[in-house]
XYZ file of C-alpha atoms in Angstrom:
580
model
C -5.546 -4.629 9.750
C -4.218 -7.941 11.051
C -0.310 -8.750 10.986
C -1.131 -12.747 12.941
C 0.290 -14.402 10.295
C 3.131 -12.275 9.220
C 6.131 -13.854 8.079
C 8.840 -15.414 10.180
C 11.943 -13.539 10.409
C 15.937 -14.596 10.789
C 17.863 -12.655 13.719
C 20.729 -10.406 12.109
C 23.667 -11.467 10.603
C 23.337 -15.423 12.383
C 21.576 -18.379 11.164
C 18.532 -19.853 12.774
C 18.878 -22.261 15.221
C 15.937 -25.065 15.997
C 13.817 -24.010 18.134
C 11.841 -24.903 21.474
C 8.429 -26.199 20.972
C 5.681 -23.646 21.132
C 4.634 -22.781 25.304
C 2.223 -21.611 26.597
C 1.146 -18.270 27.769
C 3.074 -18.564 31.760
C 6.330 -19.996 29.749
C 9.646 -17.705 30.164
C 10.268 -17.787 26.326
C 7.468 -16.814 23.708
C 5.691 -19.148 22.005
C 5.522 -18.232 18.330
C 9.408 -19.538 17.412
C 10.820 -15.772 18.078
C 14.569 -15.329 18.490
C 16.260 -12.514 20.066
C 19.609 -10.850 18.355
C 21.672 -13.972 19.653
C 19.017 -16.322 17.750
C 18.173 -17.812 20.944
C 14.855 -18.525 22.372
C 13.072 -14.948 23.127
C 12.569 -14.045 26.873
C 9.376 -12.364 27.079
C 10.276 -9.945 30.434
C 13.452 -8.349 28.205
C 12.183 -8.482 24.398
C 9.883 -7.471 22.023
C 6.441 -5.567 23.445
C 5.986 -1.785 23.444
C 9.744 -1.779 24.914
C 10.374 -2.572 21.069
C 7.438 -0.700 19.372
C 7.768 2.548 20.752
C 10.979 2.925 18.686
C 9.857 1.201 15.272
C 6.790 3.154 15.527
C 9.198 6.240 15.646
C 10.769 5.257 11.837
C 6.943 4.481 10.412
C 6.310 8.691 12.294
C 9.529 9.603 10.462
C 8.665 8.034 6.759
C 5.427 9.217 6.492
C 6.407 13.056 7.655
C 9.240 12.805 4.931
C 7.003 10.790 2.268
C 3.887 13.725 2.848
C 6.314 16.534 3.328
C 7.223 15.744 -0.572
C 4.030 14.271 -1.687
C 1.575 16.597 -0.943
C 3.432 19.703 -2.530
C 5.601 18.453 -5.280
C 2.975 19.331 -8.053
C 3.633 23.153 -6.773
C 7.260 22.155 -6.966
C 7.756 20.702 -9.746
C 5.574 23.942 -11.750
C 6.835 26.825 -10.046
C 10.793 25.992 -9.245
C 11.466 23.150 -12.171
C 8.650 25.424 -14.613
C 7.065 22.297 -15.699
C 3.399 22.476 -17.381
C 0.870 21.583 -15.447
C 0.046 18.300 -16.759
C 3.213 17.119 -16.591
C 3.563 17.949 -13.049
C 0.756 16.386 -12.712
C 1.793 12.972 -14.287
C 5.212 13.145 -12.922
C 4.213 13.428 -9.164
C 1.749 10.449 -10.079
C 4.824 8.959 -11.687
C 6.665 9.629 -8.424
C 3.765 8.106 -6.077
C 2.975 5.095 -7.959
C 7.106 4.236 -7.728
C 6.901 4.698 -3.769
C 3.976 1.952 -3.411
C 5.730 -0.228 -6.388
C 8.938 -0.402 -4.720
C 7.390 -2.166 -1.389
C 7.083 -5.683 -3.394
C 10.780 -5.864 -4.113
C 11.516 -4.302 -0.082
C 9.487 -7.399 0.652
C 10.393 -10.006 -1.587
C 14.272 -9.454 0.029
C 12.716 -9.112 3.682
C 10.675 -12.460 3.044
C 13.137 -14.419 1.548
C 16.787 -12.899 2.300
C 17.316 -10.627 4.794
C 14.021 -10.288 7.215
C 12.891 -7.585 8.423
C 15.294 -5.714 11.056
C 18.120 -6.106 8.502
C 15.752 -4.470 5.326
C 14.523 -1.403 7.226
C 18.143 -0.930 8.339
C 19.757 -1.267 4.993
C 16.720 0.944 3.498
C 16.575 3.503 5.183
C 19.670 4.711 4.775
C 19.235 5.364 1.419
C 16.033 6.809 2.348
C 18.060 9.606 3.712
C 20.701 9.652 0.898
C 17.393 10.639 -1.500
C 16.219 13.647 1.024
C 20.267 14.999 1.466
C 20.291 15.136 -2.603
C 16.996 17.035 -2.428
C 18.129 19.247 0.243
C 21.226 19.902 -1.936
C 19.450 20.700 -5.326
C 17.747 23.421 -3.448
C 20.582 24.885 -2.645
C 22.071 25.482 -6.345
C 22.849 29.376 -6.738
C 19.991 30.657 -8.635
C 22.531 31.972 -11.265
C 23.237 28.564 -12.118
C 20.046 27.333 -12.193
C 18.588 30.172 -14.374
C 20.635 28.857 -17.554
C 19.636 25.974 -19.825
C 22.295 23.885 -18.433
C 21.931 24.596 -14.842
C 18.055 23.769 -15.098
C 18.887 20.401 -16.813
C 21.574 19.759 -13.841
C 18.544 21.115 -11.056
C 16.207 18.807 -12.851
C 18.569 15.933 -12.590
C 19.331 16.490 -9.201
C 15.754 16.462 -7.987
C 14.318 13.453 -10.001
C 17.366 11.801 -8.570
C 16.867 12.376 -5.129
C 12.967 11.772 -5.509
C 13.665 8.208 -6.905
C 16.312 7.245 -4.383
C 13.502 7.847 -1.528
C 10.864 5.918 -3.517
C 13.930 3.574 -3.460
C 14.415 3.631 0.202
C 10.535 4.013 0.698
C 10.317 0.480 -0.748
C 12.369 -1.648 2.160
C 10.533 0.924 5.189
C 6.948 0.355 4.187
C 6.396 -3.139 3.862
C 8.535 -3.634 6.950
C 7.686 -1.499 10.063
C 3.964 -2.693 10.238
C 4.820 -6.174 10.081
C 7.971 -6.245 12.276
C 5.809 -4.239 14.975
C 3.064 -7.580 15.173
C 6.623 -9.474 15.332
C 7.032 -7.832 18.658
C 3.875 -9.827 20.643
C 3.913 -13.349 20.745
C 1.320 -15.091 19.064
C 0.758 -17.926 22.095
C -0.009 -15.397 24.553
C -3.362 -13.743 24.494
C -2.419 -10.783 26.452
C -0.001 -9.945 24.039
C -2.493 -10.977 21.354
C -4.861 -8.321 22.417
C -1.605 -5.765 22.930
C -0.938 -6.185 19.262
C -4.300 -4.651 18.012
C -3.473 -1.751 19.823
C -0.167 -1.412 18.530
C -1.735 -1.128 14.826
C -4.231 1.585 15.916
C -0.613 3.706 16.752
C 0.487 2.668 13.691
C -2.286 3.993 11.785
C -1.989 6.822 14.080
C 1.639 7.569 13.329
C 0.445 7.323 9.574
C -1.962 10.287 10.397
C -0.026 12.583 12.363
C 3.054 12.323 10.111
C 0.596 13.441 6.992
C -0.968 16.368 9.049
C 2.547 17.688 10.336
C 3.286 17.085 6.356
C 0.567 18.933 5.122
C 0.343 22.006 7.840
C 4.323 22.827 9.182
C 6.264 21.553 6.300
C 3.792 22.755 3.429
C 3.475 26.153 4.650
C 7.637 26.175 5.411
C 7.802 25.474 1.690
C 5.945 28.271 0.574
C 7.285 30.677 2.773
C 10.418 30.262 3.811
C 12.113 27.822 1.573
C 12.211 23.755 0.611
C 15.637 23.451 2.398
C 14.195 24.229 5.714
C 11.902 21.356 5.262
C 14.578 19.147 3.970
C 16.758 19.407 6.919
C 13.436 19.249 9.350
C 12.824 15.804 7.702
C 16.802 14.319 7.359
C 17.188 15.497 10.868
C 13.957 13.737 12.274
C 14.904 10.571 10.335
C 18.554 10.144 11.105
C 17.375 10.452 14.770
C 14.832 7.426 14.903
C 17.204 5.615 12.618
C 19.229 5.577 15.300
C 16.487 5.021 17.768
C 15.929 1.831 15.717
C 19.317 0.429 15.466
C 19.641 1.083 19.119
C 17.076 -1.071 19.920
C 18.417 -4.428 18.371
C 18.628 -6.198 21.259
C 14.843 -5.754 22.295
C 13.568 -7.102 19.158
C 12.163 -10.141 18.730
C 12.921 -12.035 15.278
C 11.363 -14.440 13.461
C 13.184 -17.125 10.818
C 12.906 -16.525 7.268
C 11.593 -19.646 5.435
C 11.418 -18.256 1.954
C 9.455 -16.426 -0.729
C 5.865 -17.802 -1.131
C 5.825 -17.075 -4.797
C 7.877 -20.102 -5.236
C 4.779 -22.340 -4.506
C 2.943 -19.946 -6.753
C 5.748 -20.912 -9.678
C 5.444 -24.575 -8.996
C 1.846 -24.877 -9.425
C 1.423 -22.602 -12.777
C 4.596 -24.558 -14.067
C 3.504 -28.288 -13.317
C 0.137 -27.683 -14.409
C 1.922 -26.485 -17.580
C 4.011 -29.615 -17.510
C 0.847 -31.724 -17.721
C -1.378 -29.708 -19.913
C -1.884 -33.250 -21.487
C -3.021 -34.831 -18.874
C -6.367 -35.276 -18.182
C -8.305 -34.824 -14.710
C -9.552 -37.355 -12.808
C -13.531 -37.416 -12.131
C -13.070 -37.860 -8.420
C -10.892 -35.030 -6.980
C -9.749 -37.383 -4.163
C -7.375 -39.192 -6.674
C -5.062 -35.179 -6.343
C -2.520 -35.437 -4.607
C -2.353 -34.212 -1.010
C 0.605 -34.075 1.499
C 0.458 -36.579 4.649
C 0.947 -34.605 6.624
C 0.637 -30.581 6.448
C 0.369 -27.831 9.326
C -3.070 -27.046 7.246
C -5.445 -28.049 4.087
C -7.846 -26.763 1.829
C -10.605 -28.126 0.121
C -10.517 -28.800 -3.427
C -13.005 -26.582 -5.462
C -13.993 -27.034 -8.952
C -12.805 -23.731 -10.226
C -9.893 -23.107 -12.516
C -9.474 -26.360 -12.718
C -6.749 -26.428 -15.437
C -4.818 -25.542 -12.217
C -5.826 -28.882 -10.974
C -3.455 -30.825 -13.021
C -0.357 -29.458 -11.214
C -1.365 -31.714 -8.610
C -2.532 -35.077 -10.676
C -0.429 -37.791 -9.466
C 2.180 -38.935 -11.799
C 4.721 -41.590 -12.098
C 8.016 -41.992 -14.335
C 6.139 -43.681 -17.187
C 3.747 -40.281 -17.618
C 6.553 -37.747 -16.807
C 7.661 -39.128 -20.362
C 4.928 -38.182 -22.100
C 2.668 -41.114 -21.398
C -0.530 -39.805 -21.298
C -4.126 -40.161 -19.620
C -4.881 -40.011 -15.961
C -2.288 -42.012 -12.971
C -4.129 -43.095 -9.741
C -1.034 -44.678 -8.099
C 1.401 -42.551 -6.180
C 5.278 -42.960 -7.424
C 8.338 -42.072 -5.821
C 8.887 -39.019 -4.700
C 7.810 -36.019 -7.538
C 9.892 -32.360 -7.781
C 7.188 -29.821 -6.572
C 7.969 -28.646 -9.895
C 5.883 -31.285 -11.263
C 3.740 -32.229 -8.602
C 1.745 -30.073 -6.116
C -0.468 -30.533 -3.427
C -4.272 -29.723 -3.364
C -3.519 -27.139 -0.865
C -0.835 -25.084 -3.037
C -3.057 -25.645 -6.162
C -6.307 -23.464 -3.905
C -4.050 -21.187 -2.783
C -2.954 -20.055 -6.538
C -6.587 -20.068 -6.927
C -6.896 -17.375 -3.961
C -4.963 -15.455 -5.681
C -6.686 -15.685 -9.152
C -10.295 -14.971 -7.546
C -8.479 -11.648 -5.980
C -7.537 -10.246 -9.114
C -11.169 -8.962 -10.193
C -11.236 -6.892 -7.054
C -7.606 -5.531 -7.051
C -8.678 -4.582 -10.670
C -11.396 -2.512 -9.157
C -9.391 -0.589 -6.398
C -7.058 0.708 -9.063
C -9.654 3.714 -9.987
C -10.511 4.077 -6.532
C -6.432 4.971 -5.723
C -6.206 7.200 -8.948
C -8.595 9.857 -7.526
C -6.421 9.569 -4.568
C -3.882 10.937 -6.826
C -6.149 13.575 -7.944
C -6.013 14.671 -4.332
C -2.518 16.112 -4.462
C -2.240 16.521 -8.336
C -4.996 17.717 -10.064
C -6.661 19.575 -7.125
C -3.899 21.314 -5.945
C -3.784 22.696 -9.225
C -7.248 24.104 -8.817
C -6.475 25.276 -5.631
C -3.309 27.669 -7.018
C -6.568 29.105 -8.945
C -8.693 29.685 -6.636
C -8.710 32.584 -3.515
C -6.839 31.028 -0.515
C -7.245 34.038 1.503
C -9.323 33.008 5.033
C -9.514 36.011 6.917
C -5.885 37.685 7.864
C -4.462 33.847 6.918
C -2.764 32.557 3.301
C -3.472 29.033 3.080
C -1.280 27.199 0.870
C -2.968 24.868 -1.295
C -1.656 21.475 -0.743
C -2.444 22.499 2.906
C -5.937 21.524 2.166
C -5.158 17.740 2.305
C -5.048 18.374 6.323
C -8.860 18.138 6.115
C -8.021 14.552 4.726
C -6.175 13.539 7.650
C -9.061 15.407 9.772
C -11.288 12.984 8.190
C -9.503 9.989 8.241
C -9.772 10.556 12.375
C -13.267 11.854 12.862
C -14.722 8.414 10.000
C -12.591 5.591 12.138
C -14.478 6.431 15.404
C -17.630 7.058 13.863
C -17.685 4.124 11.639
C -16.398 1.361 14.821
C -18.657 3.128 17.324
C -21.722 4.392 15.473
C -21.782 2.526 12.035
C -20.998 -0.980 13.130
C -23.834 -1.035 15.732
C -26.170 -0.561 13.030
C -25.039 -2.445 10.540
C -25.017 -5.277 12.585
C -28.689 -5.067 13.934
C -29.935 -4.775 10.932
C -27.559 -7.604 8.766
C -26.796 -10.290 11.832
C -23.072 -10.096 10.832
C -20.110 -9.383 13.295
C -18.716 -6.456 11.540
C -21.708 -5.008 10.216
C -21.193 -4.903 6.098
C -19.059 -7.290 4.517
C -15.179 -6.206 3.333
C -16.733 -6.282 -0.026
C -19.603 -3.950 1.090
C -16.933 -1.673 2.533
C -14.955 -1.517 -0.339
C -18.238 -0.491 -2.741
C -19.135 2.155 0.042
C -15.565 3.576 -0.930
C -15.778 3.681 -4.426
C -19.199 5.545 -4.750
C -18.284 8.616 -2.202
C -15.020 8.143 -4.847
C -17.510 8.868 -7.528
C -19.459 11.340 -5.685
C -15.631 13.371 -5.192
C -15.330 13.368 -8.641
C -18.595 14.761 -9.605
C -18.323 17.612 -6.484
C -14.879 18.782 -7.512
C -16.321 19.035 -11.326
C -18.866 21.400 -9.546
C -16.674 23.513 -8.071
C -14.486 24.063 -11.235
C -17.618 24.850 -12.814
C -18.202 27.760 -10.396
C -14.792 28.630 -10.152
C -14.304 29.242 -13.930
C -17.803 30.629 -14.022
C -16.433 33.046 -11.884
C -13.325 33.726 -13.514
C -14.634 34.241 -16.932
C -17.176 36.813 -15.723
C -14.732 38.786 -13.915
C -16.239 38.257 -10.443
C -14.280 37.727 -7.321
C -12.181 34.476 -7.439
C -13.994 31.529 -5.910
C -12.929 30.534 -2.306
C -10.720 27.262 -1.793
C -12.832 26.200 1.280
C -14.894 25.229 -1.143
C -12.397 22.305 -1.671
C -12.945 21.469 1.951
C -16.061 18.774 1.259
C -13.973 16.717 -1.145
C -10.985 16.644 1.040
C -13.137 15.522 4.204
C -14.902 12.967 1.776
C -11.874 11.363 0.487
C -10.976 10.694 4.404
C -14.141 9.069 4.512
C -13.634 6.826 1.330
C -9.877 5.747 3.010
C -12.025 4.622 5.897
C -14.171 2.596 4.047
C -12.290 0.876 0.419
C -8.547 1.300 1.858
C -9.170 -0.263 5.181
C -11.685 -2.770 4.115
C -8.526 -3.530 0.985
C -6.223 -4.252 3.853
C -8.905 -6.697 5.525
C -10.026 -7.894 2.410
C -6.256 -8.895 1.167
C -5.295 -10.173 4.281
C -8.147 -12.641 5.222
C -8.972 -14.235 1.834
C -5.251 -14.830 1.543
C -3.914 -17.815 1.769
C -1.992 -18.552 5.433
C 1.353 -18.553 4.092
C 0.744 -15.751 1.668
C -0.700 -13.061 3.691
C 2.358 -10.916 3.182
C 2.504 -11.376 -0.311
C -1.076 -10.273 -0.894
C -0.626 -7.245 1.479
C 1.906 -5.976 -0.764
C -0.935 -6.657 -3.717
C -2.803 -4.052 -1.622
C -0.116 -1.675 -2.156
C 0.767 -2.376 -5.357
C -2.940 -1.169 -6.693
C -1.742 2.113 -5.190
C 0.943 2.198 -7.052
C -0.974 1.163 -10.227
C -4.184 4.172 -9.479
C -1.059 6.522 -9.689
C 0.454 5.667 -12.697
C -3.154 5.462 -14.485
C -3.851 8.313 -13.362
C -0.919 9.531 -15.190
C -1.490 7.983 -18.349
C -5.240 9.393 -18.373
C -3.462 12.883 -17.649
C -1.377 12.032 -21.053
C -4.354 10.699 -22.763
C -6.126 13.984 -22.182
C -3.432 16.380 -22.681
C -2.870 14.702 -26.099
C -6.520 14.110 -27.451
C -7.182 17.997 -25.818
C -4.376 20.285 -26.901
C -4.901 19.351 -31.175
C -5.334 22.261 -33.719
C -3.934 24.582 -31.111
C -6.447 24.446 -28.600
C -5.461 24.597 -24.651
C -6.730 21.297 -23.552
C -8.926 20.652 -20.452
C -5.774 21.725 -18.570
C -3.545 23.870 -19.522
C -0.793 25.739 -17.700
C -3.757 28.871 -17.222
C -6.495 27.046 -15.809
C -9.016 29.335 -16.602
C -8.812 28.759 -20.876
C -9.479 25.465 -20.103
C -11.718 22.880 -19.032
C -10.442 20.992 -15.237
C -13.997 20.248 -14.712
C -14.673 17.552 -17.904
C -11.551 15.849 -16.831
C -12.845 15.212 -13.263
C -16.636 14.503 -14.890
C -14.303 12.087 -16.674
C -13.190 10.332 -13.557
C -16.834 10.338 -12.446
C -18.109 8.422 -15.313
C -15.096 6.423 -15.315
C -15.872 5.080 -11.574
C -19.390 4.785 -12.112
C -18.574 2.316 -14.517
C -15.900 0.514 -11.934
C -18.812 0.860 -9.546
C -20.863 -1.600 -11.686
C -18.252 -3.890 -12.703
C -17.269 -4.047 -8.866
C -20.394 -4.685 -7.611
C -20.636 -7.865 -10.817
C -17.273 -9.035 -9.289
C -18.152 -9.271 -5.695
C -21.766 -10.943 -6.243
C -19.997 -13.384 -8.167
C -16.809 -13.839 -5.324
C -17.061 -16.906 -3.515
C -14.401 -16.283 -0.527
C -11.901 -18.515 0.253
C -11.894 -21.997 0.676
C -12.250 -23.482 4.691
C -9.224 -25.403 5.628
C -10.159 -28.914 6.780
């Protein structure tokens, strides 16, 4: 996970001021065009570095111990203190996730284009907090009040409120505190360079540890002593590095916002439109192409109805003249005439697509996860020895695996790969990716086992099934993070055009966000085409009259076929275009 190219970011509250020309690594200032909190040139011996990381790494520790310490246990929530049926707990937590990762494109549309960074986790996170105080308060409604029709409908309220206002808040924190950490190393200084790659193994480590505190202290706090506790653990931990962060202003390093790169994206789908009557030239040299540019790409031949946003026009065609115009006129509104280079870069984006398609399976068995196999879990014994284990505590083995796959893949995997293929990294991001979504597959069809068994069990009276036997599934989802969600963040990061890197990052998120909310919809699907005549469904609110283990056999099949079109998609993926 790279963050070189992330965007440029404005100092708080001031305007940006010209800058120095870029030094060199021995310079006093830095030499990527960072500012400090007086928008002046950024001393390197008082700014930015792990000075500044230490305490933005402290509000990524804090959102992901409040974002896991709902996640992981709000189906159990949402059934046993709101009395929802299972499926729609089910679909409403995947409601709930998919809003999280879908809010993250609007955090950083403002923190591209408005506000930068600093200022968007600061006005964010706030709110963040607002959403955990409301859920701390809901769970503190006498239970006499709650009990009646109109006391459930005001708990209900409450906590769909106070869930939405952190998805809310989640959406400015996310796509921030990774990017805004890279910030913090200047980009003409190799030391720093190498500094920076560091800083995102924390990060990922920060991710980690706030999911296993999530999923071990605050879990088992929630089934036995009380949500509230857990509440005020997370408000209290948050308001703190908030503070930590905002303390730190004038050790951060900014970077000048220069505005949202879906403009360009606009200007070439809307001149191309324009000129829909124009015809292309046979020699793509006659296109036009800036002067002068900081970069360029080279023209391919595909979607080339996107080529005529950048066919040369004059007054004469602008009026509806039309056939092809090899002379250059005055000066053209990018809104009618683009460059080569913006035209490739909207083409990027379009050979993308296929692949994002694919990942959007992939992320709804990651929903399964804390949905659907919690849900088996409540069914199942989770009795080990003298302990209770509460089922959403299971996802620690997730975490586990996450940790014990990154070291094996980098130090054992890689070697390999690369004797045997030549390449650098061993596999391809593509190859990584397919890796990913067969052990996805494989998940699917082991967790259809095991309900199997388990109602097997149930229906013959025996002794309820163990829920270590959940414990494969959960360490081979950690290994299918390793391989499709770090090879996404590769993936959407190097085949993205320069001065959209941010903007296809959040694409990575955003196919989170759309796994969870398929996943819901399937739930519906299922729960609707199931439950006619009378009959239970696959998964009804007792889990033993009906059928949890065709719906995952479902998601099998479904991935199987993902698998294919995936691996059609990538043999037919050219990469991105060199820039010349």
């Amino acid at each position: 996970m790279a963050m070189e190219a992330a965007d440029e970011e404005r100092a708080p509250l001031l305007q940006p001021q010209p800058q120095p020309s870029r030094g060199d690594a021995d310079s006093e200032y830095t030499g990527d065009g960072s500012v400090d909190v007086n928008n002046q040139p950024a001393l390197k011996r008082s700014t930015g570095n792990w000075r500044a990381c230490f305490m933005i790494l402290g509000v990524e520790f804090s959102e992901n111990l409040a974002y896991y310490g709902i996640s992981k246990n709000l189906v159990t929530y949402l059934t046993k203190i709101l009395h929802e049926s299972k499926v729609n707990a089910a679909r409403n937590s995947s409601a709930w996730s998919g809003a999280c990762y879908l809010t993250p494109l609007f955090g950083a549309f403002l923190a591209d284009t408005y506000w930068g960074k600093y200022r968007t986790v600061l006005t964010f996170l706030p709110i963040y907090i607002l959403g955990l105080l409301t859920l701390m308060a809901s769970t503190s409604l006498p239970s006499s009040m709650t009990s009646s029709d109109a006391g459930h409908q005001l708990h209900s309220v409450a906590v769909y409120l106070g869930l939405y206002l952190v998805a809310f808040g989640n959406g400015g924190v996310k796509p921030c505190t990774s990017a805004f950490g890279a910030d913090q190393f200047d980009g003409g200084d190799a030391a720093e360079l190498r500094r920076k790659g560091s800083f995102f193994n924390w990060y990922t480590f920060m991710i980690n540890s706030g999911s296993l505190l999530a999923s071990t202290v605050l879990v088992w706090l929630q089934d036995n002593v009380g949500w509230g506790i857990s509440f005020v653990i997370v408000v209290v931990v948050m308001a703190f590095f908030l503070a930590v962060f905002f303390a730190g202003s004038r050790v951060y390093r900014y970077r000048p916002v220069r505005g949202s790169p879906l403009t360009g994206v606009c200007q070439v789908v809307v001149a191309a439109v324009r000129k829909w009557h124009l015809e292309l030239p046979d020699d793509s040299s006659l296109l036009y192409e800036a002067q002068v540019a900081d970069h360029r790409i080279k023209h391919t031949d595909q979607f080339r109805f996107l080529d005529k946003a950048a066919i040369v026009v004059t007054p004469s065609s602008l009026s509806g003249e039309k056939g092809n115009v090899a002379a250059a006129a005055a000066p053209v509104s990018r809104w009618r005439q683009c460059t080569v280079t913006q035209v490739e870069e909207v083409k990027m984006l379009v050979r993308m697509c296929p692949i994002w398609a694919c990942l959007v399976l992939f992320f709804s068995v990651s929903s399964q996860m804390s949905s659907t196999l919690v849900e088996q879990g409540t069914a199942m014994d989770n009795r080990v020895g003298p302990f209770t284990i509460p089922p959403a505590s299971l996802a620690t083995f997730h975490s586990i695996g996450v940790l014990l796959w990154i070291p094996v893949y980098d130090v054992a995997l890689v070697p390999l790969a690369r004797r045997a293929t030549g390449k650098p990294k061993g596999i391809t991001q593509l190859q990584r990716i397919g890796v990913g979504l067969a052990v996805a597959a494989l998940i699917m069809a082991y967790s259809a086992l095991v309900e199997e068994r388990r109602l097997a069990a149930a229906r013959a009276g025996a002794a309820r099934t163990s829920i270590l036997w959940q414990v494969p599934a959960q360490l081979m989802h950690g290994m299918a993070v390793v391989f499709t969600s770090i090879g996404k963040s590769e993936f959407f990061y190097d085949q993205a055009p320069r001065s959209m890197r941010s903007m296809c990052t959040a694409l990575g998120q955003l196919a989170i966000a759309a796994g969870n909310y398929l996943s819901a919809f399937l739930l519906a699907v299922v729960a609707s085409a199931t439950t006619r005549g009378g009959d239970p469904g696959w998964i009804p609110d007792d889990l033993n009259k009906g059928h949890l283990d065709y719906f995952f056999w479902l998601m099998a099949a479904l991935l199987l076929l993902d698998l294919l079109f995936f691996v059609f998609c990538a043999m037919r993926y050219k990469g991105s275009t060199a820039a010349s």
